[in-house]
PDB file of C-alpha atoms in Angstrom:
ATOM      1  CA  MET P   1      38.467  31.791   1.604  1.00 68.00           C
ATOM      2  CA  PRO P   2      37.230  28.928   3.849  1.00 78.00           C
ATOM      3  CA  ARG P   3      36.096  31.558   6.351  1.00 82.00           C
ATOM      4  CA  LEU P   4      34.032  33.322   3.672  1.00 81.00           C
ATOM      5  CA  ARG P   5      32.414  30.028   2.680  1.00 84.00           C
ATOM      6  CA  ARG P   6      31.551  29.323   6.310  1.00 86.00           C
ATOM      7  CA  TRP P   7      29.854  32.729   6.640  1.00 86.00           C
ATOM      8  CA  ALA P   8      28.021  32.259   3.341  1.00 83.00           C
ATOM      9  CA  LYS P   9      26.812  28.835   4.490  1.00 86.00           C
ATOM     10  CA  ARG P  10      25.641  30.260   7.828  1.00 87.00           C
ATOM     11  CA  LEU P  11      23.876  33.129   6.093  1.00 85.00           C
ATOM     12  CA  GLY P  12      22.205  30.699   3.693  1.00 84.00           C
ATOM     13  CA  LEU P  13      21.027  28.495   6.564  1.00 85.00           C
ATOM     14  CA  LEU P  14      19.774  31.548   8.458  1.00 88.00           C
ATOM     15  CA  LEU P  15      17.795  32.757   5.427  1.00 85.00           C
ATOM     16  CA  LEU P  16      16.407  29.267   4.828  1.00 87.00           C
ATOM     17  CA  GLY P  17      15.345  29.043   8.483  1.00 87.00           C
ATOM     18  CA  LEU P  18      13.732  32.483   8.322  1.00 86.00           C
ATOM     19  CA  PHE P  19      11.851  31.465   5.183  1.00 86.00           C
ATOM     20  CA  ALA P  20      10.613  28.268   6.892  1.00 86.00           C
ATOM     21  CA  VAL P  21       9.447  30.182   9.998  1.00 88.00           C
ATOM     22  CA  LEU P  22       7.607  32.813   7.919  1.00 87.00           C
ATOM     23  CA  THR P  23       5.975  30.137   5.766  1.00 88.00           C
ATOM     24  CA  ALA P  24       4.815  28.223   8.840  1.00 85.00           C
ATOM     25  CA  ALA P  25       3.503  31.433  10.438  1.00 84.00           C
ATOM     26  CA  SER P  26       1.584  32.255   7.251  1.00 83.00           C
ATOM     27  CA  VAL P  27      -0.004  28.793   7.137  1.00 82.00           C
ATOM     28  CA  VAL P  28      -1.008  29.014  10.816  1.00 82.00           C
ATOM     29  CA  TYR P  29      -2.424  32.534  10.357  1.00 80.00           C
ATOM     30  CA  ASN P  30      -4.435  31.556   7.268  1.00 76.00           C
ATOM     31  CA  PHE P  31      -5.807  28.479   9.046  1.00 77.00           C
ATOM     32  CA  ALA P  32      -6.712  30.440  12.189  1.00 77.00           C
ATOM     33  CA  THR P  33      -8.475  33.244  10.287  1.00 73.00           C
ATOM     34  CA  ARG P  34     -10.163  31.217   7.535  1.00 71.00           C
ATOM     35  CA  ASP P  35     -13.652  31.768   8.975  1.00 70.00           C
ATOM     36  CA  THR P  36     -13.222  35.486   9.664  1.00 69.00           C
ATOM     37  CA  VAL P  37     -13.285  36.702   6.074  1.00 67.00           C
ATOM     38  CA  LYS P  38     -16.144  39.147   5.616  1.00 71.00           C
ATOM     39  CA  PRO P  39     -18.010  39.419   2.331  1.00 74.00           C
ATOM     40  CA  ALA P  40     -17.669  42.700   0.459  1.00 74.00           C
ATOM     41  CA  THR P  41     -21.340  43.426   1.110  1.00 76.00           C
ATOM     42  CA  ALA P  42     -20.522  43.675   4.827  1.00 77.00           C
ATOM     43  CA  LEU P  43     -17.722  46.166   4.161  1.00 81.00           C
ATOM     44  CA  TYR P  44     -19.268  48.389   1.486  1.00 82.00           C
ATOM     45  CA  PRO P  45     -22.945  49.401   1.324  1.00 82.00           C
ATOM     46  CA  GLY P  46     -23.058  49.093  -2.438  1.00 86.00           C
ATOM     47  CA  PRO P  47     -24.554  49.201  -4.901  1.00 95.00           C
ATOM     48  CA  PHE P  48     -23.726  45.749  -6.214  1.00 95.00           C
ATOM     49  CA  VAL P  49     -25.045  43.928  -9.249  1.00 96.00           C
ATOM     50  CA  HIS P  50     -24.652  40.321 -10.416  1.00 94.00           C
ATOM     51  CA  VAL P  51     -22.850  40.421 -13.743  1.00 93.00           C
ATOM     52  CA  ASP P  52     -21.295  37.542 -15.631  1.00 85.00           C
ATOM     53  CA  GLY P  53     -21.390  35.312 -12.533  1.00 88.00           C
ATOM     54  CA  LYS P  54     -19.720  37.887 -10.280  1.00 90.00           C
ATOM     55  CA  LEU P  55     -21.012  40.299  -7.666  1.00 93.00           C
ATOM     56  CA  VAL P  56     -19.745  43.624  -9.051  1.00 95.00           C
ATOM     57  CA  ALA P  57     -19.418  46.756  -6.947  1.00 95.00           C
ATOM     58  CA  TYR P  58     -20.032  49.996  -8.778  1.00 97.00           C
ATOM     59  CA  ARG P  59     -20.941  53.632  -8.284  1.00 97.00           C
ATOM     60  CA  ARG P  60     -23.530  55.581 -10.210  1.00 97.00           C
ATOM     61  CA  TRP P  61     -24.220  59.261 -10.803  1.00 98.00           C
ATOM     62  CA  GLY P  62     -26.770  61.023 -12.990  1.00 97.00           C
ATOM     63  CA  THR P  63     -29.980  59.809 -14.568  1.00 94.00           C
ATOM     64  CA  ARG P  64     -29.956  61.160 -18.114  1.00 95.00           C
ATOM     65  CA  GLY P  65     -27.702  61.656 -21.088  1.00 96.00           C
ATOM     66  CA  THR P  66     -25.032  59.588 -22.757  1.00 97.00           C
ATOM     67  CA  PRO P  67     -23.811  56.745 -20.546  1.00 98.00           C
ATOM     68  CA  ILE P  68     -20.186  56.864 -19.433  1.00 98.00           C
ATOM     69  CA  ILE P  69     -18.344  53.957 -17.817  1.00 98.00           C
ATOM     70  CA  LEU P  70     -15.241  54.802 -15.769  1.00 98.00           C
ATOM     71  CA  LEU P  71     -12.626  52.088 -15.203  1.00 97.00           C
ATOM     72  CA  GLY P  72      -9.782  52.474 -12.724  1.00 93.00           C
ATOM     73  CA  GLY P  73      -6.303  51.064 -12.599  1.00 90.00           C
ATOM     74  CA  PHE P  74      -4.390  48.541 -10.542  1.00 87.00           C
ATOM     75  CA  ILE P  75      -5.446  48.548  -6.868  1.00 88.00           C
ATOM     76  CA  VAL P  76      -7.765  51.508  -7.529  1.00 88.00           C
ATOM     77  CA  PRO P  77     -11.375  51.243  -6.312  1.00 91.00           C
ATOM     78  CA  SER P  78     -14.258  53.014  -8.038  1.00 94.00           C
ATOM     79  CA  SER P  79     -14.284  55.650  -5.275  1.00 93.00           C
ATOM     80  CA  VAL P  80     -11.346  57.327  -7.033  1.00 94.00           C
ATOM     81  CA  TRP P  81     -13.903  58.560  -9.601  1.00 97.00           C
ATOM     82  CA  ASP P  82     -16.237  60.287  -7.072  1.00 96.00           C
ATOM     83  CA  TYR P  83     -15.278  63.847  -8.010  1.00 97.00           C
ATOM     84  CA  VAL P  84     -15.235  63.202 -11.765  1.00 97.00           C
ATOM     85  CA  GLY P  85     -18.486  61.228 -11.590  1.00 98.00           C
ATOM     86  CA  ARG P  86     -20.324  64.072  -9.866  1.00 97.00           C
ATOM     87  CA  ILE P  87     -19.146  66.594 -12.466  1.00 98.00           C
ATOM     88  CA  LEU P  88     -19.967  64.370 -15.452  1.00 98.00           C
ATOM     89  CA  SER P  89     -23.389  63.510 -13.996  1.00 98.00           C
ATOM     90  CA  ARG P  90     -24.665  67.002 -14.797  1.00 97.00           C
ATOM     91  CA  ASP P  91     -25.208  65.868 -18.390  1.00 97.00           C
ATOM     92  CA  HIS P  92     -24.565  62.108 -18.388  1.00 98.00           C
ATOM     93  CA  ARG P  93     -25.366  58.804 -16.715  1.00 98.00           C
ATOM     94  CA  VAL P  94     -22.068  57.790 -15.154  1.00 98.00           C
ATOM     95  CA  PHE P  95     -20.981  54.394 -13.823  1.00 98.00           C
ATOM     96  CA  ALA P  96     -17.661  53.462 -12.202  1.00 98.00           C
ATOM     97  CA  LEU P  97     -16.804  49.777 -11.798  1.00 95.00           C
ATOM     98  CA  ASP P  98     -14.505  48.002  -9.384  1.00 95.00           C
ATOM     99  CA  LEU P  99     -12.616  45.657 -11.692  1.00 94.00           C
ATOM    100  CA  PRO P 100     -11.796  42.377  -9.948  1.00 91.00           C
ATOM    101  CA  PRO P 101      -9.740  41.771  -7.855  1.00 90.00           C
ATOM    102  CA  PHE P 102      -9.658  45.454  -6.873  1.00 90.00           C
ATOM    103  CA  GLY P 103     -12.158  47.345  -4.758  1.00 90.00           C
ATOM    104  CA  TYR P 104     -15.214  45.467  -3.530  1.00 92.00           C
ATOM    105  CA  THR P 105     -16.059  43.348  -6.574  1.00 92.00           C
ATOM    106  CA  GLU P 106     -16.108  39.623  -5.903  1.00 89.00           C
ATOM    107  CA  ARG P 107     -12.666  38.155  -6.362  1.00 86.00           C
ATOM    108  CA  LYS P 108     -13.204  35.577  -9.076  1.00 83.00           C
ATOM    109  CA  GLY P 109     -10.972  35.299 -12.098  1.00 79.00           C
ATOM    110  CA  PRO P 110     -10.031  35.306 -14.780  1.00 81.00           C
ATOM    111  CA  TYR P 111      -7.854  38.352 -14.250  1.00 91.00           C
ATOM    112  CA  THR P 112      -7.120  38.875 -17.917  1.00 94.00           C
ATOM    113  CA  LEU P 113      -7.901  41.614 -20.404  1.00 95.00           C
ATOM    114  CA  ARG P 114     -10.432  39.280 -21.971  1.00 95.00           C
ATOM    115  CA  GLY P 115     -12.039  38.588 -18.579  1.00 93.00           C
ATOM    116  CA  TRP P 116     -12.281  42.304 -17.770  1.00 95.00           C
ATOM    117  CA  THR P 117     -13.632  43.264 -21.211  1.00 96.00           C
ATOM    118  CA  ASP P 118     -16.228  40.496 -20.961  1.00 95.00           C
ATOM    119  CA  LEU P 119     -17.240  41.870 -17.558  1.00 95.00           C
ATOM    120  CA  VAL P 120     -17.615  45.414 -18.928  1.00 97.00           C
ATOM    121  CA  ASP P 121     -19.650  44.116 -21.893  1.00 97.00           C
ATOM    122  CA  ALA P 122     -21.927  42.154 -19.541  1.00 97.00           C
ATOM    123  CA  PHE P 123     -22.302  45.246 -17.318  1.00 97.00           C
ATOM    124  CA  GLU P 124     -23.372  47.273 -20.363  1.00 98.00           C
ATOM    125  CA  ARG P 125     -25.972  44.648 -21.266  1.00 97.00           C
ATOM    126  CA  ARG P 126     -27.201  44.375 -17.661  1.00 97.00           C
ATOM    127  CA  PHE P 127     -28.012  48.103 -17.577  1.00 96.00           C
ATOM    128  CA  GLY P 128     -29.076  48.347 -21.226  1.00 96.00           C
ATOM    129  CA  LEU P 129     -26.350  50.866 -22.024  1.00 97.00           C
ATOM    130  CA  GLN P 130     -26.194  51.654 -25.732  1.00 93.00           C
ATOM    131  CA  ARG P 131     -22.776  52.729 -27.011  1.00 95.00           C
ATOM    132  CA  PRO P 132     -21.417  54.049 -23.708  1.00 98.00           C
ATOM    133  CA  VAL P 133     -18.312  56.184 -23.587  1.00 98.00           C
ATOM    134  CA  LEU P 134     -15.566  54.154 -21.914  1.00 98.00           C
ATOM    135  CA  VAL P 135     -12.949  56.032 -19.898  1.00 98.00           C
ATOM    136  CA  GLY P 136     -10.025  54.188 -18.375  1.00 96.00           C
ATOM    137  CA  HIS P 137      -6.973  54.934 -16.313  1.00 94.00           C
ATOM    138  CA  SER P 138      -3.966  52.602 -16.128  1.00 94.00           C
ATOM    139  CA  LEU P 139      -5.379  49.055 -16.261  1.00 94.00           C
ATOM    140  CA  GLY P 140      -8.779  50.553 -17.107  1.00 95.00           C
ATOM    141  CA  ALA P 141      -7.283  52.177 -20.210  1.00 95.00           C
ATOM    142  CA  ALA P 142      -5.961  48.799 -21.363  1.00 96.00           C
ATOM    143  CA  VAL P 143      -9.440  47.320 -20.885  1.00 96.00           C
ATOM    144  CA  VAL P 144     -10.992  50.182 -22.893  1.00 96.00           C
ATOM    145  CA  VAL P 145      -8.546  49.731 -25.770  1.00 95.00           C
ATOM    146  CA  ALA P 146      -9.037  45.947 -25.748  1.00 92.00           C
ATOM    147  CA  ASP P 147     -12.857  46.217 -25.729  1.00 75.00           C
TER     148      ASP P 147
END
């Protein structure tokens, strides 16, 4: 039994040391790269629009018909809707949003259902969309139901 305790103590100290080294490495990395963060506008050509105090990345297809807003899920950018957006654009104006903090939308909270529904409502107002059809997948579906 004392031998088992000794091994458990050594393993605990090893894990604690590993945790300390990884934490220190993370702090050093974050400090060293703090000025290298590129804005989303440098990574994605857009379009972007200022909505509700955030720079929101979105995609747009079509110019006429009932407006449709497509909302993706966790870690899903608006590009996932490219195929669907092109098909729906035959008869509709279609928009796909990058919900923060996913995709290229500015990463400002709150990351809550209320925050996301407020963002979608502000997006609708910004583009003058009257009674758009909201389509959501995963997190996007929760936002649609909450709106």
